[in-house]
Amino acid sequence: MISTAFEYSRATSLEDALAKLGAANGSGKLLAGGHSLVPLMKLRLSEPQTLIDIAHIPGLSGINVHDANIQIGACTVHHDVATSKLLLDKCPMLAETAGVIGDPQVRNRGTLGGSLAHADPSADYPAAMLALDAEIRLRGPKGSRTVKAADFFQGLFTVDLAPDELILGVEFRPVKAAAYAKLHQRASHFAIVGVAAALEVKSGTIQSARIGLTGASSHATRLTAVETALAGKPLSAATIEAAAKLAGSGLEDVNSDIHASEEYRRAMIPVFTERALTQAMARAR
């Protein structure tokens, strides 16, 4: 299908983008890579009257270290995340997550901010952001604010982002003992079930764990029962196996579609939780 008619405008700065977004009075959409928005427009599930291109705004892309935290700009494409030497060294889980998104065309054009704002229930980044306890940095006409990833993803294609705000980027403390495992759709490579796990380990004991789940529900969520079962336990295959059995046990909202039934997804959540935790354990050692 062909999208409805729209006006196109390229923003030259953050202030310009916000001004254009405000002037659109709720009928404008931000465009970076376009791999989330354009398909919706072609299906006429989204019909913005104005597209505001933010892809070339200085400072909205790049991967940097600030006060021991890693910052990634919203317009950073998946390929740059996947191949970042900084991330491969300090936080390989996130680089690997980006490396299994879609196909080369998607990874070279799609952006981190676009994926987070779209919040597809089968997207990969949300699970990783939850496991890393990342902060999403936002800017609007009233100034800047940050939202924890656990609070940002609220429902089906719903996030804590006002119509007149844009995503600046994300910030998180790098975790090396982390991994992402997913069962993917063959055509799109979206996650049928995807699990990101991050461990804090000291002297052979799991101090804490954060586990993000995507693909299985209406939006990415934390597997808190598994996290609780791991905390304070010795780092071992037996510990992980026992905790992984709890994965998804309290999850009420489980997807069922042409790719997988609810029953199949429920069966796969513990499997991929154990796989992600096992790889995270190997990195912790």
CSV table of C-alpha atoms in Angstrom, one decimal:
chain,number,residue,atom,x,y,z
A,1,MET,CA,0.0,0.0,0.0
A,2,ILE,CA,0.9,3.7,-0.3
A,3,SER,CA,0.9,6.1,2.7
A,4,THR,CA,-1.3,9.1,2.9
A,5,ALA,CA,0.1,12.4,1.8
A,6,PHE,CA,2.4,14.2,4.3
A,7,GLU,CA,4.7,17.2,4.6
A,8,TYR,CA,8.4,16.5,5.1
A,9,SER,CA,10.8,18.7,7.1
A,10,ARG,CA,14.4,18.2,8.1
A,11,ALA,CA,15.3,19.4,11.6
A,12,THR,CA,18.7,21.1,12.0
A,13,SER,CA,18.9,21.0,15.8
A,14,LEU,CA,17.1,19.6,18.8
A,15,GLU,CA,15.4,23.0,19.4
A,16,ASP,CA,14.3,23.0,15.7
A,17,ALA,CA,12.9,19.5,16.0
A,18,LEU,CA,10.9,20.3,19.1
A,19,ALA,CA,9.6,23.5,17.6
A,20,LYS,CA,8.4,21.6,14.5
A,21,LEU,CA,6.9,18.8,16.6
A,22,GLY,CA,5.0,21.4,18.6
A,23,ALA,CA,3.8,23.2,15.5
A,24,ALA,CA,2.4,19.9,14.2
A,25,ASN,CA,-0.1,19.9,17.1
A,26,GLY,CA,0.0,16.2,17.6
A,27,SER,CA,-0.1,15.3,13.9
A,28,GLY,CA,3.7,15.1,13.4
A,29,LYS,CA,6.0,12.1,13.7
A,30,LEU,CA,9.8,12.0,14.1
A,31,LEU,CA,11.8,10.1,11.4
A,32,ALA,CA,15.3,8.7,11.9
A,33,GLY,CA,15.9,5.4,10.2
A,34,GLY,CA,12.3,4.9,9.3
A,35,HIS,CA,12.2,1.1,9.8
A,36,SER,CA,9.5,1.2,12.5
A,37,LEU,CA,7.5,4.1,11.2
A,38,VAL,CA,7.4,3.7,7.4
A,39,PRO,CA,5.9,0.2,7.4
A,40,LEU,CA,3.1,1.5,9.6
A,41,MET,CA,2.5,4.4,7.2
A,42,LYS,CA,2.4,2.1,4.2
A,43,LEU,CA,-0.3,0.1,5.9
A,44,ARG,CA,-2.0,3.3,7.0
A,45,LEU,CA,-1.8,2.3,10.6
A,46,SER,CA,-0.1,5.6,11.1
A,47,GLU,CA,-1.1,8.7,9.1
A,48,PRO,CA,1.1,11.7,10.2
A,49,GLN,CA,0.5,14.9,8.4
A,50,THR,CA,4.1,16.0,9.0
A,51,LEU,CA,7.4,14.0,9.1
A,52,ILE,CA,10.2,15.6,10.9
A,53,ASP,CA,13.6,14.1,10.0
A,54,ILE,CA,16.0,14.1,13.0
A,55,ALA,CA,18.6,11.8,11.5
A,56,HIS,CA,21.2,14.5,10.9
A,57,ILE,CA,20.9,16.4,14.1
A,58,PRO,CA,24.4,16.8,15.6
A,59,GLY,CA,25.0,14.9,18.9
A,60,LEU,CA,22.1,12.5,18.5
A,61,SER,CA,24.2,9.6,17.5
A,62,GLY,CA,27.4,7.9,18.9
A,63,ILE,CA,28.5,5.7,21.7
A,64,ASN,CA,30.5,7.3,24.6
A,65,VAL,CA,31.6,6.8,28.2
A,66,HIS,CA,30.5,9.3,30.8
A,67,ASP,CA,31.4,8.9,34.5
A,68,ALA,CA,31.9,5.1,33.9
A,69,ASN,CA,28.5,4.9,32.3
A,70,ILE,CA,27.9,4.2,28.6
A,71,GLN,CA,25.8,6.7,26.7
A,72,ILE,CA,24.3,5.9,23.3
A,73,GLY,CA,22.6,8.5,21.2
A,74,ALA,CA,19.0,7.8,19.9
A,75,CYS,CA,20.0,8.1,16.2
A,76,THR,CA,22.8,5.5,16.5
A,77,VAL,CA,22.1,2.7,14.0
A,78,HIS,CA,22.0,-0.9,15.0
A,79,HIS,CA,25.1,-1.8,13.0
A,80,ASP,CA,27.1,0.7,15.0
A,81,VAL,CA,25.9,-0.7,18.3
A,82,ALA,CA,26.7,-4.3,17.1
A,83,THR,CA,30.2,-3.4,16.0
A,84,SER,CA,31.2,-1.0,18.7
A,85,LYS,CA,34.6,-1.9,20.2
A,86,LEU,CA,33.6,-0.2,23.4
A,87,LEU,CA,30.5,-2.3,23.8
A,88,LEU,CA,32.1,-5.5,22.7
A,89,ASP,CA,34.7,-5.0,25.4
A,90,LYS,CA,32.6,-3.5,28.2
A,91,CYS,CA,29.0,-4.8,27.5
A,92,PRO,CA,29.0,-7.5,24.8
A,93,MET,CA,25.4,-8.5,25.5
A,94,LEU,CA,24.1,-5.2,24.0
A,95,ALA,CA,26.3,-5.5,20.9
A,96,GLU,CA,25.2,-9.0,20.3
A,97,THR,CA,21.6,-8.0,20.8
A,98,ALA,CA,21.9,-5.4,18.1
A,99,GLY,CA,23.7,-7.9,15.8
A,100,VAL,CA,20.6,-10.2,15.7
A,101,ILE,CA,18.1,-7.4,14.8
A,102,GLY,CA,16.4,-8.0,11.5
A,103,ASP,CA,18.8,-8.1,8.5
A,104,PRO,CA,21.7,-6.0,7.3
A,105,GLN,CA,19.4,-3.4,5.6
A,106,VAL,CA,17.5,-2.9,8.9
A,107,ARG,CA,20.7,-2.8,11.0
A,108,ASN,CA,22.3,-0.2,8.7
A,109,ARG,CA,19.3,2.2,8.8
A,110,GLY,CA,17.2,1.4,11.9
A,111,THR,CA,18.1,3.3,15.1
A,112,LEU,CA,18.1,2.6,18.8
A,113,GLY,CA,15.7,5.5,19.6
A,114,GLY,CA,13.3,4.5,16.9
A,115,SER,CA,13.1,1.0,18.2
A,116,LEU,CA,12.6,2.1,21.8
A,117,ALA,CA,9.9,4.7,20.9
A,118,HIS,CA,8.0,2.2,18.7
A,119,ALA,CA,8.2,-0.5,21.4
A,120,ASP,CA,7.2,-3.4,19.2
A,121,PRO,CA,6.3,-6.3,21.6
A,122,SER,CA,8.8,-8.5,19.7
A,123,ALA,CA,11.7,-6.0,19.5
A,124,ASP,CA,15.1,-7.0,21.0
A,125,TYR,CA,16.4,-3.8,22.5
A,126,PRO,CA,13.7,-3.4,25.3
A,127,ALA,CA,14.7,-6.7,27.0
A,128,ALA,CA,18.3,-5.6,26.9
A,129,MET,CA,17.4,-2.1,28.3
A,130,LEU,CA,15.6,-3.8,31.2
A,131,ALA,CA,18.4,-6.2,32.0
A,132,LEU,CA,20.9,-3.3,32.0
A,133,ASP,CA,18.6,-1.1,34.1
A,134,ALA,CA,19.1,1.6,31.5
A,135,GLU,CA,17.8,5.2,31.8
A,136,ILE,CA,16.0,6.6,28.7
A,137,ARG,CA,16.9,10.3,28.3
A,138,LEU,CA,14.1,12.4,26.9
A,139,ARG,CA,13.7,16.1,25.8
A,140,GLY,CA,10.6,18.1,25.5
A,141,PRO,CA,9.5,21.8,25.5
A,142,LYS,CA,9.6,21.8,29.3
A,143,GLY,CA,13.2,20.4,29.4
A,144,SER,CA,14.9,17.1,29.9
A,145,ARG,CA,14.0,14.1,32.0
A,146,THR,CA,15.1,10.5,32.4
A,147,VAL,CA,12.9,7.4,32.7
A,148,LYS,CA,14.0,4.0,33.9
A,149,ALA,CA,13.6,1.3,31.3
A,150,ALA,CA,11.3,-0.6,33.8
A,151,ASP,CA,8.9,2.4,33.7
A,152,PHE,CA,9.3,3.3,30.1
A,153,PHE,CA,7.7,0.2,28.5
A,154,GLN,CA,4.1,0.4,29.5
A,155,GLY,CA,1.9,-1.6,27.1
A,156,LEU,CA,1.4,-2.6,23.5
A,157,PHE,CA,3.3,0.0,21.4
A,158,THR,CA,3.0,2.3,24.5
A,159,VAL,CA,5.9,4.0,26.3
A,160,ASP,CA,6.4,6.9,28.7
A,161,LEU,CA,7.0,9.4,25.9
A,162,ALA,CA,4.8,12.5,25.4
A,163,PRO,CA,3.7,13.5,21.9
A,164,ASP,CA,5.9,16.6,22.1
A,165,GLU,CA,9.0,14.8,23.4
A,166,LEU,CA,11.9,13.0,21.7
A,167,ILE,CA,14.4,10.4,22.8
A,168,LEU,CA,17.9,11.8,23.3
A,169,GLY,CA,19.5,8.4,24.0
A,170,VAL,CA,20.1,5.9,26.8
A,171,GLU,CA,22.6,5.6,29.6
A,172,PHE,CA,23.6,2.5,31.7
A,173,ARG,CA,26.4,1.0,33.7
A,174,PRO,CA,28.1,-1.6,31.6
A,175,VAL,CA,27.7,-5.3,32.7
A,176,LYS,CA,30.0,-7.9,31.3
A,177,ALA,CA,28.2,-10.9,32.9
A,178,ALA,CA,25.2,-10.5,30.6
A,179,ALA,CA,23.7,-12.3,27.6
A,180,TYR,CA,20.8,-12.3,25.2
A,181,ALA,CA,19.1,-15.4,23.8
A,182,LYS,CA,16.1,-15.5,21.5
A,183,LEU,CA,13.9,-17.7,19.5
A,184,HIS,CA,13.3,-15.7,16.3
A,185,GLN,CA,10.8,-15.5,13.5
A,186,ARG,CA,12.4,-16.9,10.4
A,187,ALA,CA,11.4,-14.1,8.1
A,188,SER,CA,11.6,-11.0,10.2
A,189,HIS,CA,14.0,-12.2,12.9
A,190,PHE,CA,11.7,-10.5,15.5
A,191,ALA,CA,11.7,-12.4,18.8
A,192,ILE,CA,9.1,-15.0,19.4
A,193,VAL,CA,10.7,-15.2,22.9
A,194,GLY,CA,13.8,-13.2,23.8
A,195,VAL,CA,15.5,-13.1,27.2
A,196,ALA,CA,18.3,-10.7,28.3
A,197,ALA,CA,20.0,-11.6,31.6
A,198,ALA,CA,22.5,-9.6,33.6
A,199,LEU,CA,24.3,-10.9,36.7
A,200,GLU,CA,26.1,-9.2,39.6
A,201,VAL,CA,28.5,-11.8,41.0
A,202,LYS,CA,30.9,-11.5,44.0
A,203,SER,CA,33.0,-14.3,45.3
A,204,GLY,CA,31.0,-16.9,43.5
A,205,THR,CA,27.7,-15.7,44.8
A,206,ILE,CA,25.0,-14.0,42.8
A,207,GLN,CA,24.4,-10.6,44.4
A,208,SER,CA,21.6,-9.6,42.1
A,209,ALA,CA,20.1,-10.4,38.7
A,210,ARG,CA,18.1,-8.5,36.2
A,211,ILE,CA,16.2,-10.4,33.5
A,212,GLY,CA,14.2,-8.8,30.6
A,213,LEU,CA,11.7,-10.7,28.5
A,214,THR,CA,10.5,-9.7,25.1
A,215,GLY,CA,8.4,-11.3,22.4
A,216,ALA,CA,6.1,-13.2,24.8
A,217,SER,CA,3.8,-10.4,26.0
A,218,SER,CA,2.3,-7.1,25.0
A,219,HIS,CA,5.5,-5.3,26.1
A,220,ALA,CA,8.9,-6.1,27.5
A,221,THR,CA,8.9,-7.0,31.2
A,222,ARG,CA,11.2,-8.1,34.0
A,223,LEU,CA,11.1,-11.7,35.2
A,224,THR,CA,11.2,-10.7,38.9
A,225,ALA,CA,10.4,-14.3,40.2
A,226,VAL,CA,13.6,-15.5,38.6
A,227,GLU,CA,15.6,-12.5,39.8
A,228,THR,CA,14.5,-13.2,43.4
A,229,ALA,CA,15.3,-16.9,43.1
A,230,LEU,CA,18.8,-16.1,42.0
A,231,ALA,CA,19.8,-13.4,44.5
A,232,GLY,CA,22.1,-14.7,47.2
A,233,LYS,CA,22.5,-18.1,45.6
A,234,PRO,CA,25.9,-19.6,44.5
A,235,LEU,CA,26.7,-19.2,40.9
A,236,SER,CA,26.1,-22.6,39.4
A,237,ALA,CA,24.3,-24.5,36.7
A,238,ALA,CA,22.0,-26.0,39.3
A,239,THR,CA,21.0,-22.6,40.6
A,240,ILE,CA,20.3,-21.3,37.1
A,241,GLU,CA,18.3,-24.4,36.2
A,242,ALA,CA,16.1,-24.2,39.3
A,243,ALA,CA,15.5,-20.4,38.9
A,244,ALA,CA,14.8,-20.6,35.2
A,245,LYS,CA,11.9,-23.0,35.8
A,246,LEU,CA,10.0,-20.0,37.4
A,247,ALA,CA,10.3,-17.9,34.2
A,248,GLY,CA,7.0,-16.7,33.0
A,249,SER,CA,5.0,-18.5,35.7
A,250,GLY,CA,3.2,-15.4,36.8
A,251,LEU,CA,2.9,-13.9,33.4
A,252,GLU,CA,-0.8,-13.4,32.5
A,253,ASP,CA,-0.5,-11.6,29.2
A,254,VAL,CA,1.1,-14.0,26.8
A,255,ASN,CA,0.9,-13.6,23.0
A,256,SER,CA,-0.6,-16.1,20.6
A,257,ASP,CA,-0.3,-15.5,16.9
A,258,ILE,CA,0.6,-17.1,13.6
A,259,HIS,CA,4.2,-17.5,14.7
A,260,ALA,CA,3.6,-19.3,18.0
A,261,SER,CA,0.8,-20.2,20.3
A,262,GLU,CA,0.5,-19.0,23.9
A,263,GLU,CA,1.3,-22.6,25.0
A,264,TYR,CA,4.5,-22.7,22.9
A,265,ARG,CA,5.7,-19.3,24.1
A,266,ARG,CA,5.1,-20.3,27.8
A,267,ALA,CA,7.2,-23.5,27.2
A,268,MET,CA,10.0,-21.5,25.6
A,269,ILE,CA,10.3,-18.7,28.2
A,270,PRO,CA,12.2,-21.0,30.7
A,271,VAL,CA,14.3,-22.5,28.0
A,272,PHE,CA,15.6,-19.2,26.7
A,273,THR,CA,15.9,-17.8,30.2
A,274,GLU,CA,18.2,-20.7,31.1
A,275,ARG,CA,20.2,-20.2,27.9
A,276,ALA,CA,20.7,-16.5,28.6
A,277,LEU,CA,21.7,-17.1,32.2
A,278,THR,CA,24.1,-19.9,31.3
A,279,GLN,CA,25.9,-17.6,28.9
A,280,ALA,CA,25.9,-14.8,31.5
A,281,MET,CA,27.4,-17.2,34.0
A,282,ALA,CA,30.2,-18.1,31.7
A,283,ARG,CA,31.1,-14.5,31.3
A,284,ALA,CA,30.9,-13.9,35.0
A,285,ARG,CA,33.6,-16.6,35.5
